[in-house]
PDB file of C-alpha atoms in Angstrom:
ATOM      1  CA  UNK I 197     -19.240  19.755 -13.105  1.00 38.00           C
ATOM      2  CA  UNK I 198     -16.866  20.255  -9.996  1.00 39.00           C
ATOM      3  CA  UNK I 199     -13.259  18.887 -10.518  1.00 42.00           C
ATOM      4  CA  UNK I 200     -11.949  21.732  -8.215  1.00 44.00           C
ATOM      5  CA  UNK I 201      -8.973  22.001 -10.826  1.00 39.00           C
ATOM      6  CA  UNK I 202      -9.153  25.547 -12.278  1.00 39.00           C
ATOM      7  CA  UNK I 203      -7.946  27.860  -9.569  1.00 39.00           C
ATOM      8  CA  UNK I 204      -4.405  27.742  -8.513  1.00 36.00           C
ATOM      9  CA  UNK I 205      -3.161  29.355  -5.453  1.00 38.00           C
ATOM     10  CA  UNK I 206      -2.021  33.168  -5.429  1.00 40.00           C
ATOM     11  CA  UNK I 207       1.385  32.713  -3.683  1.00 39.00           C
ATOM     12  CA  UNK I 208       4.192  34.341  -5.144  1.00 38.00           C
ATOM     13  CA  UNK I 209       6.680  32.330  -2.722  1.00 40.00           C
ATOM     14  CA  UNK I 210       6.121  29.010  -4.329  1.00 38.00           C
ATOM     15  CA  UNK I 211       9.010  27.733  -6.083  1.00 45.00           C
ATOM     16  CA  UNK I 212       6.870  24.949  -8.046  1.00 38.00           C
ATOM     17  CA  UNK I 213       5.711  25.404 -11.427  1.00 41.00           C
ATOM     18  CA  UNK I 214       1.955  26.770 -11.784  1.00 36.00           C
ATOM     19  CA  UNK I 215       1.286  22.944 -13.135  1.00 40.00           C
ATOM     20  CA  UNK I 216       2.646  21.478  -9.894  1.00 41.00           C
ATOM     21  CA  UNK I 217       0.982  24.334  -7.827  1.00 35.00           C
ATOM     22  CA  UNK I 218      -2.233  23.296  -9.294  1.00 36.00           C
ATOM     23  CA  UNK I 219      -1.926  19.622  -8.392  1.00 41.00           C
ATOM     24  CA  UNK I 220      -1.193  20.464  -4.644  1.00 40.00           C
ATOM     25  CA  UNK I 221      -4.627  21.896  -4.403  1.00 41.00           C
ATOM     26  CA  UNK I 222      -6.699  20.326  -6.887  1.00 53.00           C
ATOM     27  CA  UNK I 223      -6.484  16.793  -5.600  1.00 68.00           C
ATOM     28  CA  UNK I 224      -9.911  15.008  -4.994  1.00 74.00           C
ATOM     29  CA  UNK I 225     -13.419  15.623  -6.454  1.00 79.00           C
ATOM     30  CA  UNK I 226     -16.465  17.150  -4.563  1.00 74.00           C
ATOM     31  CA  UNK I 227     -18.520  14.423  -3.010  1.00 73.00           C
ATOM     32  CA  UNK I 228     -21.893  15.754  -4.113  1.00 63.00           C
ATOM     33  CA  UNK I 229     -23.635  18.813  -5.923  1.00 58.00           C
ATOM     34  CA  UNK I 230     -25.032  20.001  -2.637  1.00 59.00           C
ATOM     35  CA  UNK I 231     -21.249  20.830  -1.172  1.00 57.00           C
ATOM     36  CA  UNK I 232     -19.995  24.193  -1.947  1.00 57.00           C
ATOM     37  CA  UNK I 233     -16.157  24.060  -1.102  1.00 57.00           C
ATOM     38  CA  UNK I 234     -13.011  25.564  -2.551  1.00 57.00           C
ATOM     39  CA  UNK I 235      -9.421  24.626  -2.913  1.00 61.00           C
ATOM     40  CA  UNK I 236      -7.506  22.576  -0.185  1.00 66.00           C
ATOM     41  CA  UNK I 237      -5.360  25.243   1.926  1.00 64.00           C
ATOM     42  CA  UNK I 238      -1.808  24.702   2.207  1.00 68.00           C
ATOM     43  CA  UNK I 239      -0.317  23.831   5.586  1.00 77.00           C
ATOM     44  CA  UNK I 240       0.901  26.880   7.296  1.00 73.00           C
ATOM     45  CA  UNK I 241       2.633  24.846  10.488  1.00 78.00           C
ATOM     46  CA  UNK I 242       6.151  24.801   9.108  1.00 79.00           C
ATOM     47  CA  UNK I 243       7.316  22.697  11.961  1.00 81.00           C
ATOM     48  CA  UNK I 244       4.610  20.213  11.231  1.00 82.00           C
ATOM     49  CA  UNK I 245       5.449  20.115   7.244  1.00 79.00           C
ATOM     50  CA  UNK I 246       9.166  19.563   8.270  1.00 81.00           C
ATOM     51  CA  UNK I 247       8.292  16.833  10.598  1.00 84.00           C
ATOM     52  CA  UNK I 248       6.533  14.771   7.929  1.00 84.00           C
ATOM     53  CA  UNK I 249       9.159  15.703   5.379  1.00 80.00           C
ATOM     54  CA  UNK I 250      11.904  14.350   7.933  1.00 82.00           C
ATOM     55  CA  UNK I 251       9.731  10.933   8.473  1.00 86.00           C
ATOM     56  CA  UNK I 252       9.748   7.998   6.209  1.00 88.00           C
ATOM     57  CA  UNK I 253       6.668   7.802   3.878  1.00 91.00           C
ATOM     58  CA  UNK I 254       5.072   6.365   0.971  1.00 94.00           C
ATOM     59  CA  UNK I 255       5.059   8.571  -1.838  1.00 93.00           C
ATOM     60  CA  UNK I 256       2.350   7.593  -4.701  1.00 94.00           C
ATOM     61  CA  UNK I 257       2.094   9.890  -7.957  1.00 93.00           C
ATOM     62  CA  UNK I 258      -1.354   8.469  -9.436  1.00 92.00           C
ATOM     63  CA  UNK I 259      -4.190   9.280 -11.740  1.00 90.00           C
ATOM     64  CA  UNK I 260      -7.709   8.132 -12.206  1.00 89.00           C
ATOM     65  CA  UNK I 261     -10.169   7.561 -15.158  1.00 88.00           C
ATOM     66  CA  UNK I 262     -14.002   8.123 -15.297  1.00 88.00           C
ATOM     67  CA  UNK I 263     -15.030   4.517 -13.945  1.00 91.00           C
ATOM     68  CA  UNK I 264     -12.351   4.854 -11.046  1.00 92.00           C
ATOM     69  CA  UNK I 265     -13.769   8.265 -10.040  1.00 90.00           C
ATOM     70  CA  UNK I 266     -17.350   7.084 -10.240  1.00 92.00           C
ATOM     71  CA  UNK I 267     -16.580   3.783  -8.282  1.00 94.00           C
ATOM     72  CA  UNK I 268     -14.893   6.301  -5.484  1.00 93.00           C
ATOM     73  CA  UNK I 269     -17.779   8.563  -5.335  1.00 93.00           C
ATOM     74  CA  UNK I 270     -20.286   5.672  -4.898  1.00 93.00           C
ATOM     75  CA  UNK I 271     -18.459   4.366  -2.092  1.00 94.00           C
ATOM     76  CA  UNK I 272     -17.940   7.601  -0.492  1.00 93.00           C
ATOM     77  CA  UNK I 273     -21.544   8.846  -0.651  1.00 91.00           C
ATOM     78  CA  UNK I 274     -22.848   5.252   0.478  1.00 92.00           C
ATOM     79  CA  UNK I 275     -20.870   5.531   3.603  1.00 91.00           C
ATOM     80  CA  UNK I 276     -20.831   9.142   4.325  1.00 87.00           C
ATOM     81  CA  UNK I 277     -23.752  10.929   2.848  1.00 85.00           C
ATOM     82  CA  UNK I 278     -26.593   8.886   2.723  1.00 86.00           C
ATOM     83  CA  UNK I 279     -27.583   9.078   6.046  1.00 88.00           C
ATOM     84  CA  UNK I 280     -27.794  12.806   5.302  1.00 86.00           C
ATOM     85  CA  UNK I 281     -30.220  11.744   2.373  1.00 90.00           C
ATOM     86  CA  UNK I 282     -32.274   9.704   4.391  1.00 93.00           C
ATOM     87  CA  UNK I 283     -32.809  12.448   7.220  1.00 94.00           C
ATOM     88  CA  UNK I 284     -33.950  14.596   4.182  1.00 93.00           C
ATOM     89  CA  UNK I 285     -36.338  11.815   2.821  1.00 95.00           C
ATOM     90  CA  UNK I 286     -37.848  11.041   6.232  1.00 96.00           C
ATOM     91  CA  UNK I 287     -38.553  14.933   7.076  1.00 96.00           C
ATOM     92  CA  UNK I 288     -40.163  15.067   3.507  1.00 95.00           C
ATOM     93  CA  UNK I 289     -42.127  12.040   3.724  1.00 96.00           C
ATOM     94  CA  UNK I 290     -43.251  13.042   7.310  1.00 96.00           C
ATOM     95  CA  UNK I 291     -44.506  16.492   5.517  1.00 95.00           C
ATOM     96  CA  UNK I 292     -46.035  14.124   2.614  1.00 95.00           C
ATOM     97  CA  UNK I 293     -48.024  12.524   5.041  1.00 95.00           C
ATOM     98  CA  UNK I 294     -49.377  15.596   6.753  1.00 94.00           C
ATOM     99  CA  UNK I 295     -50.482  17.029   3.419  1.00 94.00           C
ATOM    100  CA  UNK I 296     -52.173  14.010   2.303  1.00 94.00           C
ATOM    101  CA  UNK I 297     -53.872  13.578   5.729  1.00 94.00           C
ATOM    102  CA  UNK I 298     -55.291  17.417   4.982  1.00 92.00           C
ATOM    103  CA  UNK I 299     -56.072  16.446   1.491  1.00 92.00           C
ATOM    104  CA  UNK I 300     -58.233  13.394   2.591  1.00 92.00           C
ATOM    105  CA  UNK I 301     -60.183  15.587   5.581  1.00 91.00           C
ATOM    106  CA  UNK I 302     -60.150  19.065   3.534  1.00 88.00           C
ATOM    107  CA  UNK I 303     -59.175  19.072  -0.141  1.00 90.00           C
ATOM    108  CA  UNK I 304     -57.362  22.151  -1.436  1.00 92.00           C
ATOM    109  CA  UNK I 305     -55.131  23.282  -4.524  1.00 92.00           C
ATOM    110  CA  UNK I 306     -52.701  24.328  -1.815  1.00 92.00           C
ATOM    111  CA  UNK I 307     -52.414  21.149   0.104  1.00 92.00           C
ATOM    112  CA  UNK I 308     -52.325  19.500  -3.345  1.00 94.00           C
ATOM    113  CA  UNK I 309     -49.417  21.492  -4.211  1.00 95.00           C
ATOM    114  CA  UNK I 310     -47.539  21.024  -1.057  1.00 95.00           C
ATOM    115  CA  UNK I 311     -48.125  17.135  -1.293  1.00 94.00           C
ATOM    116  CA  UNK I 312     -46.534  17.520  -5.183  1.00 95.00           C
ATOM    117  CA  UNK I 313     -43.608  19.393  -4.324  1.00 95.00           C
ATOM    118  CA  UNK I 314     -42.608  17.219  -1.264  1.00 95.00           C
ATOM    119  CA  UNK I 315     -42.584  14.087  -3.812  1.00 96.00           C
ATOM    120  CA  UNK I 316     -40.358  16.102  -6.187  1.00 96.00           C
ATOM    121  CA  UNK I 317     -37.859  17.428  -3.574  1.00 95.00           C
ATOM    122  CA  UNK I 318     -37.729  13.584  -2.193  1.00 95.00           C
ATOM    123  CA  UNK I 319     -36.987  12.489  -5.799  1.00 94.00           C
ATOM    124  CA  UNK I 320     -34.551  15.310  -6.243  1.00 92.00           C
ATOM    125  CA  UNK I 321     -32.679  14.438  -2.970  1.00 91.00           C
ATOM    126  CA  UNK I 322     -31.827  10.924  -4.609  1.00 91.00           C
ATOM    127  CA  UNK I 323     -31.469  12.017  -8.187  1.00 91.00           C
ATOM    128  CA  UNK I 324     -28.841  14.991  -7.840  1.00 88.00           C
ATOM    129  CA  UNK I 325     -25.987  13.084  -6.245  1.00 87.00           C
ATOM    130  CA  UNK I 326     -26.366  10.147  -9.027  1.00 87.00           C
ATOM    131  CA  UNK I 327     -26.392  12.898 -11.752  1.00 88.00           C
ATOM    132  CA  UNK I 328     -23.264  14.429  -9.909  1.00 86.00           C
ATOM    133  CA  UNK I 329     -21.368  11.222 -10.142  1.00 88.00           C
ATOM    134  CA  UNK I 330     -22.367  10.769 -13.845  1.00 88.00           C
ATOM    135  CA  UNK I 331     -21.085  14.352 -14.578  1.00 87.00           C
ATOM    136  CA  UNK I 332     -17.951  14.062 -12.799  1.00 85.00           C
ATOM    137  CA  UNK I 333     -17.066  10.661 -14.361  1.00 85.00           C
ATOM    138  CA  UNK I 334     -18.279  11.852 -18.075  1.00 85.00           C
ATOM    139  CA  UNK I 335     -16.007  15.237 -17.211  1.00 81.00           C
ATOM    140  CA  UNK I 336     -13.084  13.011 -16.249  1.00 81.00           C
ATOM    141  CA  UNK I 337     -13.115  10.784 -19.713  1.00 80.00           C
ATOM    142  CA  UNK I 338     -13.794  13.796 -21.551  1.00 77.00           C
ATOM    143  CA  UNK I 339     -11.045  15.717 -20.363  1.00 72.00           C
ATOM    144  CA  UNK I 340      -8.886  12.601 -20.710  1.00 65.00           C
ATOM    145  CA  UNK I 341      -7.296  13.396 -17.394  1.00 55.00           C
ATOM    146  CA  UNK I 342      -3.879  12.546 -17.707  1.00 57.00           C
ATOM    147  CA  UNK I 343      -2.474  14.627 -14.820  1.00 73.00           C
ATOM    148  CA  UNK I 344      -0.731  12.600 -12.172  1.00 82.00           C
ATOM    149  CA  UNK I 345      -1.164  13.789  -8.318  1.00 88.00           C
ATOM    150  CA  UNK I 346       1.141  13.011  -5.165  1.00 91.00           C
ATOM    151  CA  UNK I 347       0.087  11.904  -2.144  1.00 93.00           C
ATOM    152  CA  UNK I 348       2.546  10.529   0.792  1.00 94.00           C
ATOM    153  CA  UNK I 349       1.276   8.325   3.371  1.00 96.00           C
ATOM    154  CA  UNK I 350       2.798   8.485   6.799  1.00 94.00           C
ATOM    155  CA  UNK I 351       2.186   6.916  10.176  1.00 93.00           C
ATOM    156  CA  UNK I 352       0.680  10.197  11.425  1.00 92.00           C
ATOM    157  CA  UNK I 353      -1.060  11.419   8.639  1.00 92.00           C
ATOM    158  CA  UNK I 354      -1.081  11.939   4.749  1.00 94.00           C
ATOM    159  CA  UNK I 355       0.511  14.695   2.691  1.00 91.00           C
ATOM    160  CA  UNK I 356      -0.948  15.985  -0.639  1.00 89.00           C
ATOM    161  CA  UNK I 357       1.298  17.437  -3.068  1.00 85.00           C
ATOM    162  CA  UNK I 358       4.912  18.595  -2.434  1.00 80.00           C
ATOM    163  CA  UNK I 359       6.933  21.879  -1.771  1.00 76.00           C
ATOM    164  CA  UNK I 360       5.587  24.803   0.205  1.00 75.00           C
ATOM    165  CA  UNK I 361       2.094  24.452  -1.151  1.00 76.00           C
ATOM    166  CA  UNK I 362       1.430  20.878   0.087  1.00 82.00           C
ATOM    167  CA  UNK I 363      -1.221  20.267   2.578  1.00 87.00           C
ATOM    168  CA  UNK I 364      -0.712  17.858   5.641  1.00 88.00           C
ATOM    169  CA  UNK I 365      -3.798  15.953   7.389  1.00 91.00           C
ATOM    170  CA  UNK I 366      -3.153  14.310  10.795  1.00 91.00           C
ATOM    171  CA  UNK I 367      -5.204  11.103  11.263  1.00 93.00           C
ATOM    172  CA  UNK I 368      -6.261  11.970  14.735  1.00 90.00           C
ATOM    173  CA  UNK I 369      -7.411  15.427  13.981  1.00 88.00           C
ATOM    174  CA  UNK I 370      -8.550  15.591  10.352  1.00 90.00           C
ATOM    175  CA  UNK I 371     -11.998  14.514   9.527  1.00 90.00           C
ATOM    176  CA  UNK I 372     -10.637  11.580   7.382  1.00 93.00           C
ATOM    177  CA  UNK I 373     -11.966   8.272   6.593  1.00 94.00           C
ATOM    178  CA  UNK I 374     -10.733   5.481   4.317  1.00 96.00           C
ATOM    179  CA  UNK I 375     -12.270   2.571   2.329  1.00 97.00           C
ATOM    180  CA  UNK I 376     -10.030  -0.365   0.964  1.00 97.00           C
ATOM    181  CA  UNK I 377     -11.304  -2.150  -2.171  1.00 96.00           C
ATOM    182  CA  UNK I 378      -9.414  -4.805  -4.563  1.00 95.00           C
ATOM    183  CA  UNK I 379      -8.196  -2.182  -6.700  1.00 94.00           C
ATOM    184  CA  UNK I 380      -8.316   0.766  -5.087  1.00 96.00           C
ATOM    185  CA  UNK I 381      -7.880   3.153  -1.783  1.00 97.00           C
ATOM    186  CA  UNK I 382     -10.887   5.852  -1.505  1.00 96.00           C
ATOM    187  CA  UNK I 383     -10.216   8.446   1.275  1.00 95.00           C
ATOM    188  CA  UNK I 384     -12.780  11.003   2.211  1.00 92.00           C
ATOM    189  CA  UNK I 385     -12.417  14.466   3.490  1.00 89.00           C
ATOM    190  CA  UNK I 386     -15.158  15.389   5.814  1.00 85.00           C
ATOM    191  CA  UNK I 387     -18.381  15.064   4.133  1.00 82.00           C
ATOM    192  CA  UNK I 388     -16.867  16.958   0.957  1.00 81.00           C
ATOM    193  CA  UNK I 389     -13.898  15.696  -1.038  1.00 87.00           C
ATOM    194  CA  UNK I 390     -12.959  12.219  -2.077  1.00 90.00           C
ATOM    195  CA  UNK I 391      -9.707  11.011  -3.339  1.00 92.00           C
ATOM    196  CA  UNK I 392      -9.227   7.979  -5.276  1.00 93.00           C
ATOM    197  CA  UNK I 393      -6.057   6.080  -5.535  1.00 94.00           C
ATOM    198  CA  UNK I 394      -5.957   3.070  -7.634  1.00 95.00           C
ATOM    199  CA  UNK I 395      -3.735   0.171  -6.305  1.00 95.00           C
ATOM    200  CA  UNK I 396      -2.283   0.136  -9.823  1.00 94.00           C
ATOM    201  CA  UNK I 397       0.010   3.127  -8.711  1.00 94.00           C
ATOM    202  CA  UNK I 398       0.934   1.720  -5.339  1.00 93.00           C
ATOM    203  CA  UNK I 399       3.258  -0.528  -6.771  1.00 85.00           C
ATOM    204  CA  UNK I 400       4.790  -3.223  -3.998  1.00 91.00           C
ATOM    205  CA  UNK I 401       3.525  -0.885  -1.303  1.00 95.00           C
ATOM    206  CA  UNK I 402      -0.206  -1.714  -1.038  1.00 95.00           C
ATOM    207  CA  UNK I 403       0.133  -3.760   1.854  1.00 95.00           C
ATOM    208  CA  UNK I 404       2.068  -1.235   3.698  1.00 96.00           C
ATOM    209  CA  UNK I 405      -0.140   1.490   2.665  1.00 96.00           C
ATOM    210  CA  UNK I 406      -3.482  -0.613   3.932  1.00 96.00           C
ATOM    211  CA  UNK I 407      -1.565  -1.129   7.241  1.00 96.00           C
ATOM    212  CA  UNK I 408      -0.761   2.709   7.670  1.00 96.00           C
ATOM    213  CA  UNK I 409      -4.551   3.600   6.976  1.00 96.00           C
ATOM    214  CA  UNK I 410      -5.598   1.110   9.552  1.00 95.00           C
ATOM    215  CA  UNK I 411      -3.230   2.033  12.213  1.00 95.00           C
ATOM    216  CA  UNK I 412      -3.739   5.588  11.591  1.00 95.00           C
ATOM    217  CA  UNK I 413      -7.426   6.095  11.202  1.00 95.00           C
ATOM    218  CA  UNK I 414      -8.403   2.776  13.228  1.00 93.00           C
ATOM    219  CA  UNK I 415     -12.407   2.713  13.278  1.00 94.00           C
ATOM    220  CA  UNK I 416     -12.144   5.144  10.248  1.00 95.00           C
ATOM    221  CA  UNK I 417     -10.649   2.639   8.017  1.00 96.00           C
ATOM    222  CA  UNK I 418     -12.803  -0.071   6.395  1.00 95.00           C
ATOM    223  CA  UNK I 419     -11.990  -2.820   4.454  1.00 95.00           C
ATOM    224  CA  UNK I 420     -14.809  -3.458   1.335  1.00 92.00           C
TER     225      UNK I 420
END
């Protein structure tokens, strides 16, 4: 299970507590088991961070439970990763057809083995992501994840964490996508990481955050 909350940054100049440092880099969960990614690096551009700090933003301190992260991962995989899974499936299906044809015209154990292998890999491609979701959700529930994380929404982008180890993502330059449901904001970074922000933590700022994401991400924002 990958919750990305085991390694804290090695930065002696950060004045935050170890727990606060950990929260800055451990936000979000890995999108699927096929992705191998590290912690989110802190933004080194001080001018950019200072510009964000000087701007008006909406800070949300949030947490999530197993059901919420399960829902967020399903949304992320459906809208971000399913296309990749379909391509894998199509290629494997073409290989399967080839080996089945060879079996029909020239039976051999090698062709039979390859045909069976194609079927197994197709099942694997779709089974592993579902297992990943269940494992992450169970891990969150088992750990009783009570830690809170901080995310701040600005007109130009979002900031994860706080202090010198915070990370700034610009809407225009970073591979961000967002999906809004009745009870949650789901933010995806590239095809790797998912952020689940329950609206119950947004207080009276839900509509403002929704508008910020719509204006900032444009076609990369979707209301579900």
